[in-house]
mmCIF file of C-alpha atoms in Angstrom:
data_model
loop_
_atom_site.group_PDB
_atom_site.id
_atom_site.type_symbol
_atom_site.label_atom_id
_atom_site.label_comp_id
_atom_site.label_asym_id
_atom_site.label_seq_id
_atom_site.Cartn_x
_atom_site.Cartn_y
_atom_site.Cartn_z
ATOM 1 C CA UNK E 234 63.003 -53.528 -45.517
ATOM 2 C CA UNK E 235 60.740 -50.452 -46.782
ATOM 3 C CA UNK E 236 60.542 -47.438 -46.575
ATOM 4 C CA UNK E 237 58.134 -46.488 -43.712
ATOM 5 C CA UNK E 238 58.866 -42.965 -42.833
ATOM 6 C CA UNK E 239 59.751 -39.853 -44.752
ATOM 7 C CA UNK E 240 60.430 -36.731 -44.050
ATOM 8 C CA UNK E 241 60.903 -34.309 -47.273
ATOM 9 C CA UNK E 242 62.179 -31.028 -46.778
ATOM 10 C CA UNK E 243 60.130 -29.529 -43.869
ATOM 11 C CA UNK E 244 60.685 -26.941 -42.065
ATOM 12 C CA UNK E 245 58.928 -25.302 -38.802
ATOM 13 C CA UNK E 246 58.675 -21.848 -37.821
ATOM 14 C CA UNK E 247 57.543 -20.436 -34.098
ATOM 15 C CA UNK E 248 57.421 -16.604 -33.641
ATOM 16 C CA UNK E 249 59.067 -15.968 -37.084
ATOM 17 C CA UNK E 250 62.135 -18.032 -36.478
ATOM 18 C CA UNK E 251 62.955 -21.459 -38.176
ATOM 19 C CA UNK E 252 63.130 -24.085 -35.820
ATOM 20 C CA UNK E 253 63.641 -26.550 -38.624
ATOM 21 C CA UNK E 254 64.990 -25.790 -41.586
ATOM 22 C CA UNK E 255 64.804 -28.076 -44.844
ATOM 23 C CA UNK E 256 65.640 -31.687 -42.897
ATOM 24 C CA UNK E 257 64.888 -34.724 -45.192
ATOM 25 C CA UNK E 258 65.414 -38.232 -43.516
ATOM 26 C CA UNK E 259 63.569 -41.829 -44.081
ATOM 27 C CA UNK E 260 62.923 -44.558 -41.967
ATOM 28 C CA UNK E 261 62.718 -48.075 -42.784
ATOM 29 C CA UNK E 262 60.924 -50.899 -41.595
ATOM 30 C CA UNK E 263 63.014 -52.210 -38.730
ATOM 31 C CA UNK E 264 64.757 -49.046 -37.962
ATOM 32 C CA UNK E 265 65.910 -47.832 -34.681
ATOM 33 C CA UNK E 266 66.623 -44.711 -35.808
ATOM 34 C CA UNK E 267 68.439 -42.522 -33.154
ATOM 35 C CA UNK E 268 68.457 -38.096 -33.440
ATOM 36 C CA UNK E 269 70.712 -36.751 -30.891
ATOM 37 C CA UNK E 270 71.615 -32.994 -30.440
ATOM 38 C CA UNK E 271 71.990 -29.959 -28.446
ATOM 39 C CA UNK E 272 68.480 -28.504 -26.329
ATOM 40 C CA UNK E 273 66.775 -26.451 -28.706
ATOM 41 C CA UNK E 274 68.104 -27.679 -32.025
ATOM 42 C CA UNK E 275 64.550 -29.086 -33.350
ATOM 43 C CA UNK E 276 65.041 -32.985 -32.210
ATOM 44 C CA UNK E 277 61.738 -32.944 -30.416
ATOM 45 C CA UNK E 278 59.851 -30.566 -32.758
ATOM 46 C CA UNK E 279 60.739 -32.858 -35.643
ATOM 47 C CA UNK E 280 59.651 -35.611 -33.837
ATOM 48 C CA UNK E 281 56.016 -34.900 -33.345
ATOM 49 C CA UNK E 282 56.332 -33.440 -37.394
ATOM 50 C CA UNK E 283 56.352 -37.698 -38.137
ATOM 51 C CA UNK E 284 52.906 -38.423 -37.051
ATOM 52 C CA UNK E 285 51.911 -34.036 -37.433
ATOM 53 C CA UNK E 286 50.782 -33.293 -33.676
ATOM 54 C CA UNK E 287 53.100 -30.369 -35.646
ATOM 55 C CA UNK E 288 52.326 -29.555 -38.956
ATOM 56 C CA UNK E 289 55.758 -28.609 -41.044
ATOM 57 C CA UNK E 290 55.183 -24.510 -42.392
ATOM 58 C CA UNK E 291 57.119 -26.197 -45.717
ATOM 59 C CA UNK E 292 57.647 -29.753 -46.710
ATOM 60 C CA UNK E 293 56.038 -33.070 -46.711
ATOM 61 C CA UNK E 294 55.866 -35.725 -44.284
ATOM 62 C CA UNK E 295 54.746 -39.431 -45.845
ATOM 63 C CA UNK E 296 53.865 -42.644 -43.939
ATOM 64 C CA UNK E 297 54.128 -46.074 -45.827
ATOM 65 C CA UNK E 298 54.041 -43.606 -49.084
ATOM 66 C CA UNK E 299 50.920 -41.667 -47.984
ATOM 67 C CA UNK E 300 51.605 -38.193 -47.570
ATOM 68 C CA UNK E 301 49.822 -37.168 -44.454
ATOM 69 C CA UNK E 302 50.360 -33.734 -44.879
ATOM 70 C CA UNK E 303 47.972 -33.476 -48.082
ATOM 71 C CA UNK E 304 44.555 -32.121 -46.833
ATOM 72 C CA UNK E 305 43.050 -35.057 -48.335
ATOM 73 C CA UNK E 306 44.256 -37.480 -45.520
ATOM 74 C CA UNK E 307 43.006 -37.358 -41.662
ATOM 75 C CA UNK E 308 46.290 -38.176 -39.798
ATOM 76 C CA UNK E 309 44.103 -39.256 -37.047
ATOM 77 C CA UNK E 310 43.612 -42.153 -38.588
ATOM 78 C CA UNK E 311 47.539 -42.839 -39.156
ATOM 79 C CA UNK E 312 48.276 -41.921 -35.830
ATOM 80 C CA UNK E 313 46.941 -44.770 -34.465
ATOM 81 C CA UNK E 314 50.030 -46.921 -36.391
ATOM 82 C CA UNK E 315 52.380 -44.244 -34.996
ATOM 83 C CA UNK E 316 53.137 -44.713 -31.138
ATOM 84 C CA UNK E 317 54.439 -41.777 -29.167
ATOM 85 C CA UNK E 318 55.813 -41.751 -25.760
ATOM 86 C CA UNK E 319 57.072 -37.957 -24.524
ATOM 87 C CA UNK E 320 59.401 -36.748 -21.457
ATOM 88 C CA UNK E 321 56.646 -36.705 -19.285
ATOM 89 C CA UNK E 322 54.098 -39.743 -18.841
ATOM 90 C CA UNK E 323 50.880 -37.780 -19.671
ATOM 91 C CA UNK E 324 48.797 -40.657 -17.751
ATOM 92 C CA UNK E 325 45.640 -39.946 -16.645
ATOM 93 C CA UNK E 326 45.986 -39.890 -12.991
ATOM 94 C CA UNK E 327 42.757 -40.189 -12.284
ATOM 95 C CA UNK E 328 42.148 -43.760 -13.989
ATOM 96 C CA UNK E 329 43.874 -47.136 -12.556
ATOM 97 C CA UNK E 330 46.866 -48.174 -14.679
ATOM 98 C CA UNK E 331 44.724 -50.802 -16.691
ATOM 99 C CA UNK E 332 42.351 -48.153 -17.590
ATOM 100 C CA UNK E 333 45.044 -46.155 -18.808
ATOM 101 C CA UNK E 334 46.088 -48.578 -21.023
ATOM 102 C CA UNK E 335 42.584 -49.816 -21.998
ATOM 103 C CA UNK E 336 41.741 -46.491 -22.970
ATOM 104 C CA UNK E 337 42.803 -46.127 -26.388
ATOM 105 C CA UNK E 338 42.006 -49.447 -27.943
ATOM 106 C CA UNK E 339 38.170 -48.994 -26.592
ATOM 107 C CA UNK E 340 37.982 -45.488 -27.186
ATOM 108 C CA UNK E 341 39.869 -44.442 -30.304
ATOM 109 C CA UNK E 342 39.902 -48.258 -32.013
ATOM 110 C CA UNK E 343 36.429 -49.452 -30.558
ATOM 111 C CA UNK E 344 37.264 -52.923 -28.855
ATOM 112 C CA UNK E 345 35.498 -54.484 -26.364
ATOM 113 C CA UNK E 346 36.300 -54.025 -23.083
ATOM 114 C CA UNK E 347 37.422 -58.130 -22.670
ATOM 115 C CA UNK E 348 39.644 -57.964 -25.609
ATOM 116 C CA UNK E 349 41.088 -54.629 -24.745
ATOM 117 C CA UNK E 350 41.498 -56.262 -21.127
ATOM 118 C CA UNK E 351 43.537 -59.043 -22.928
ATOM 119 C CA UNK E 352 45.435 -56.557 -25.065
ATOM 120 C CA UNK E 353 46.541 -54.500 -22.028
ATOM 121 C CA UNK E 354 47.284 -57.101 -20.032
ATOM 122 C CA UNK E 355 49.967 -58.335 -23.169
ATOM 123 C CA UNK E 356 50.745 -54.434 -23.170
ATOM 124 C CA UNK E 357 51.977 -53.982 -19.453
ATOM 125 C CA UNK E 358 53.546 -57.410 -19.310
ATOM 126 C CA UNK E 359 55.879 -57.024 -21.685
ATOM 127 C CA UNK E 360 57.144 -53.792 -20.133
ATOM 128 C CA UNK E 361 57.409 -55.549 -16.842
ATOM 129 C CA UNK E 362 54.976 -53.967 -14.688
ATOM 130 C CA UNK E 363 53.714 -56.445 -12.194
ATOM 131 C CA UNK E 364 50.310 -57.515 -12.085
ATOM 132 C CA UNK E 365 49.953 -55.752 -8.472
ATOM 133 C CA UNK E 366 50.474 -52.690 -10.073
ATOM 134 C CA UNK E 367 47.538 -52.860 -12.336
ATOM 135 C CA UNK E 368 44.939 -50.934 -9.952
ATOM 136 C CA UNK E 369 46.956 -48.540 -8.969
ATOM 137 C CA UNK E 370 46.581 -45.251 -9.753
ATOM 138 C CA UNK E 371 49.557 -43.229 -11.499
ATOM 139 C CA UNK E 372 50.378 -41.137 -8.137
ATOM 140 C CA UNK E 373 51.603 -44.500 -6.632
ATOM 141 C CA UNK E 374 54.263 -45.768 -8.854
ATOM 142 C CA UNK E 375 57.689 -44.398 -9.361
ATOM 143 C CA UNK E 376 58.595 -42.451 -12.398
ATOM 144 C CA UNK E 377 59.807 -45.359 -13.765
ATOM 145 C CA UNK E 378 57.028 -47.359 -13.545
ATOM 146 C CA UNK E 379 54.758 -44.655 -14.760
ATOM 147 C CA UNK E 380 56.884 -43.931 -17.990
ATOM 148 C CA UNK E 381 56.776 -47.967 -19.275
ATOM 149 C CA UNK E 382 53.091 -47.880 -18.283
ATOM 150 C CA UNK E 383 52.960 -44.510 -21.035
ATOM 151 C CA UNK E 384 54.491 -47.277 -22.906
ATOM 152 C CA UNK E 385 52.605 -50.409 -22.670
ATOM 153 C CA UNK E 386 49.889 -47.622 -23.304
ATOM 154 C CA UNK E 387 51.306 -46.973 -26.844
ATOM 155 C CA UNK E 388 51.758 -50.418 -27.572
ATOM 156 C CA UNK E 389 48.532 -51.201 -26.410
ATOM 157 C CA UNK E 390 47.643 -49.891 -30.005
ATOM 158 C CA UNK E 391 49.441 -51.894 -31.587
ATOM 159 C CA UNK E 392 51.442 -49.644 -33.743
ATOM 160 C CA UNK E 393 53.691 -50.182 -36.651
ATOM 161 C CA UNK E 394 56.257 -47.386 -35.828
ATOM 162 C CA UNK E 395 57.334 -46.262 -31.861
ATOM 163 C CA UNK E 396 58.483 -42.432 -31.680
ATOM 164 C CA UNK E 397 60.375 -42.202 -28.037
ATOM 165 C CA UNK E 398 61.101 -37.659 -26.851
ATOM 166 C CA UNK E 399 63.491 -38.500 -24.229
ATOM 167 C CA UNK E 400 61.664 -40.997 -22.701
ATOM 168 C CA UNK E 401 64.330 -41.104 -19.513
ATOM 169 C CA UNK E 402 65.003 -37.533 -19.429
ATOM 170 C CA UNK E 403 62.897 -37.227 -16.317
ATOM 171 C CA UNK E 404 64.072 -39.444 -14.460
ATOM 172 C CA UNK E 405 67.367 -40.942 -12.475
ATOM 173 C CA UNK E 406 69.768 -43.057 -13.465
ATOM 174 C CA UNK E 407 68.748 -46.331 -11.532
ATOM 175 C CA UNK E 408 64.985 -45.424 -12.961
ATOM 176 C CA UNK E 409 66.636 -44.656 -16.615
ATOM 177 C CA UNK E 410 67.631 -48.223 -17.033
ATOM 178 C CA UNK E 411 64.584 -49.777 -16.328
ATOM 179 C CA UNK E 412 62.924 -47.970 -19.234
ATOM 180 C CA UNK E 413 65.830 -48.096 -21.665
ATOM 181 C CA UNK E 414 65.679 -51.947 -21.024
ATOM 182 C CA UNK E 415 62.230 -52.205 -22.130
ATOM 183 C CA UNK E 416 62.961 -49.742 -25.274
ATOM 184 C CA UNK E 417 66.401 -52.316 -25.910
ATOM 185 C CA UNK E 418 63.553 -55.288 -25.696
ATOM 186 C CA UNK E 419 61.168 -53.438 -28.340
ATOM 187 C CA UNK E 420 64.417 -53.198 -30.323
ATOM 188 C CA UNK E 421 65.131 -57.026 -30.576
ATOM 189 C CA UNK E 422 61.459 -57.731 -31.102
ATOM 190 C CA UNK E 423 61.967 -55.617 -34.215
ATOM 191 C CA UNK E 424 59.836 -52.651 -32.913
ATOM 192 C CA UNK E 425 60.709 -49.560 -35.831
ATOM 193 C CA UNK E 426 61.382 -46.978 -33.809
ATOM 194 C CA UNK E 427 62.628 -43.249 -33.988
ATOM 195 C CA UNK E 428 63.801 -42.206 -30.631
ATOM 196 C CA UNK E 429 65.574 -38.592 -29.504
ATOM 197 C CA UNK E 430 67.819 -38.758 -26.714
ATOM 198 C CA UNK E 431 70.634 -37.704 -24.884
ATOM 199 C CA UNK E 432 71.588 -41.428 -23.843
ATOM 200 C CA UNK E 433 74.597 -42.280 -26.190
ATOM 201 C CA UNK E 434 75.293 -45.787 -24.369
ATOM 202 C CA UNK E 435 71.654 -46.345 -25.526
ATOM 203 C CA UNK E 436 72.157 -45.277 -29.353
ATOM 204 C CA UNK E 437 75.531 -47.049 -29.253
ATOM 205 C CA UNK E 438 73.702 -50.365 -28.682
ATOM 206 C CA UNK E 439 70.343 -49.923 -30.180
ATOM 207 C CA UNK E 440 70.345 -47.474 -33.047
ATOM 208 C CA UNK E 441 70.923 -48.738 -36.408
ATOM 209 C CA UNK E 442 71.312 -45.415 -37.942
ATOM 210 C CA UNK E 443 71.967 -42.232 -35.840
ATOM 211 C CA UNK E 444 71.371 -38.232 -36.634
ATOM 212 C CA UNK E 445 73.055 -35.487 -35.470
ATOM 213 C CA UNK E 446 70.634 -32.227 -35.683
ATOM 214 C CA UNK E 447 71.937 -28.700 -34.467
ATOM 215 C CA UNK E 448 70.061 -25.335 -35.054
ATOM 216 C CA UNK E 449 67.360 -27.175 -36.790
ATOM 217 C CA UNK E 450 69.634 -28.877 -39.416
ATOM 218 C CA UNK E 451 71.238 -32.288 -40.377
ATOM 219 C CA UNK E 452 74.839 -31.743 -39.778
ATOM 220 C CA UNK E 453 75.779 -35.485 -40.449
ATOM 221 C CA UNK E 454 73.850 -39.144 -40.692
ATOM 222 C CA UNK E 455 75.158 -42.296 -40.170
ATOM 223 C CA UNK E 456 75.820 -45.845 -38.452
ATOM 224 C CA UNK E 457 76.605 -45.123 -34.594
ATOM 225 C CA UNK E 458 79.856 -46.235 -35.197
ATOM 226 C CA UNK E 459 80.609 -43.561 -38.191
ATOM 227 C CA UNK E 460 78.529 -40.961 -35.766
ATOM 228 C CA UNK E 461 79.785 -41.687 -32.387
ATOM 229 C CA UNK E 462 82.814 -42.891 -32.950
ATOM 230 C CA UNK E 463 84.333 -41.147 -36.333
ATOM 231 C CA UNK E 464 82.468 -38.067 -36.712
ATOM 232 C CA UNK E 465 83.395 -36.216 -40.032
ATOM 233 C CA UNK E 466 81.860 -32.995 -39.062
ATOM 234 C CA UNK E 467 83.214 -30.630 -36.420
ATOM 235 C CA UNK E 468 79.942 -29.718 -34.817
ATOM 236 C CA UNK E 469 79.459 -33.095 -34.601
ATOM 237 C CA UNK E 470 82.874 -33.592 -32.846
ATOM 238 C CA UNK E 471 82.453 -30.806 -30.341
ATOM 239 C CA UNK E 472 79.125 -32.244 -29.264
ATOM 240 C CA UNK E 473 80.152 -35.677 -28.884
ATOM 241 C CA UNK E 474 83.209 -34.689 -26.659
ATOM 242 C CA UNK E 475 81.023 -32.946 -24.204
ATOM 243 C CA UNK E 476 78.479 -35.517 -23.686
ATOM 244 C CA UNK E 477 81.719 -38.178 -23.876
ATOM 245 C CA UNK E 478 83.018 -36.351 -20.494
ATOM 246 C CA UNK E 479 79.792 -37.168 -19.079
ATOM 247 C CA UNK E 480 80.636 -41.034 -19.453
ATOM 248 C CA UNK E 481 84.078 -40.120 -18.717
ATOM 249 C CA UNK E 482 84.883 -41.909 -22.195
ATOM 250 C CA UNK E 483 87.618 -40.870 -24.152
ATOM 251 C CA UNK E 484 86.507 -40.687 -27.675
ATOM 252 C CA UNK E 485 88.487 -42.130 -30.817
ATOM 253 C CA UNK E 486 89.441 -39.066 -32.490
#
């Protein structure tokens, strides 16, 4: 499919102490490329490292072969094909939900208002916000709502690869589904996206490859079912059984 994504050896360092340490993965067109792992072990951090709103310390990152972490290349301009949606919405609560959307193809990709109208419009629809919706302002809609408006935003741009921080972590469970519906939908549209959560029902279905990062390292890759399901590693193991409880699943091993 190609290789869209790579990540080659980087590591991040905060107050002296490596966050990240050495990780090296590649995505490929069509990916939905899952990282799972403890709080704190450098999913989210390595995350934003794929389109450099954090620049690795060491390493290079590379986007359809370009390495954006040369000082030759602007990674502005390659964010714009790399979508990000974070834990929290980030909307801008004091513009309607259209304008939120609108707001990135006029301002950062220069369309006209009428055929950023008609992209938006596309954008929120196919997250299933209702057309009522569309002059509100953020404070009105639930936290549901407000996270697939932050991502009919991103789409809005019409980017090539979707990164997803724990998109639901903010929110309930009845709320969770609504968004990890929309995220399953990008999925079968054949959306390539990289996506760090704690939601293992969600990577069981979606993800076509899954990592497993702890204290900033790769302790094992794989399909879900080799990750989830027949973990090699017993970090890996020990993890999985305590978010298994959660589900009240009993694990194969």
């Amino acid at each position: 499919m190609g290789e869209v994504i790579k990540v080659d050896g980087v590591w991040k360092y905060y107050d002296g102490r490596a966050v990240v340490k050495g990780i090296s993965l590649e995505v490929n067109r069509g990916d939905r490329f899952v990282i799972i792992g403890p709080s704190g072990s450098g999913k989210s951090t390595l995350l934003r490292m794929m389109n450099l709103l954090v620049r690795p310390d060491k390493g290079k990152i590379f986007f359809e072969g370009v390495e954006l972490t040369s000082p030759k290349v602007n990674p502005v301009e390659y964010r714009k094909k790399i979508g990000i949606v974070f834990q929290h919405y980030n909307l801008f609560l004091h513009m309607t939900v259209m304008r939120n959307v609108m707001f990135g193809p006029v301002k950062v990709k220069g369309m006209k208002l009428d055929e950023a109208r008609k992209v938006a419009e596309a954008a929120l629809d196919s997250v299933h916000i209702s057309r009522a919706l569309w002059d509100k302002y953020p404070s009105q809609l639930s936290g549901g709502e407000q996270q697939r408006v932050a991502i009919a935003r991103a789409l809005a741009m019409e980017p090539e690869v979707m990164l997803f921080d724990e998109p639901t972590s903010a929110l309930d469970p009845e709320l969770t589904g609504e968004v990890l519906q929309v995220m399953k939908e990008l999925a079968k549209k054949g959306m390539t996206m990289v996506v760090v959560t704690h939601e293992l029902g969600f990577a069981a279905s979606v993800a076509s490859r899954i990592a497993f990062i702890d204290s900033g390292e790769v302790v094992e890759e794989g399909t879900p079912k080799e990750i989830l399901f027949s973990p090699k590693k017993e970090r890996t193991r020990a993890f999985l059984n305590r978010m298994w409880e959660l589900y009240r699943i009993e694990p194969e091993w």
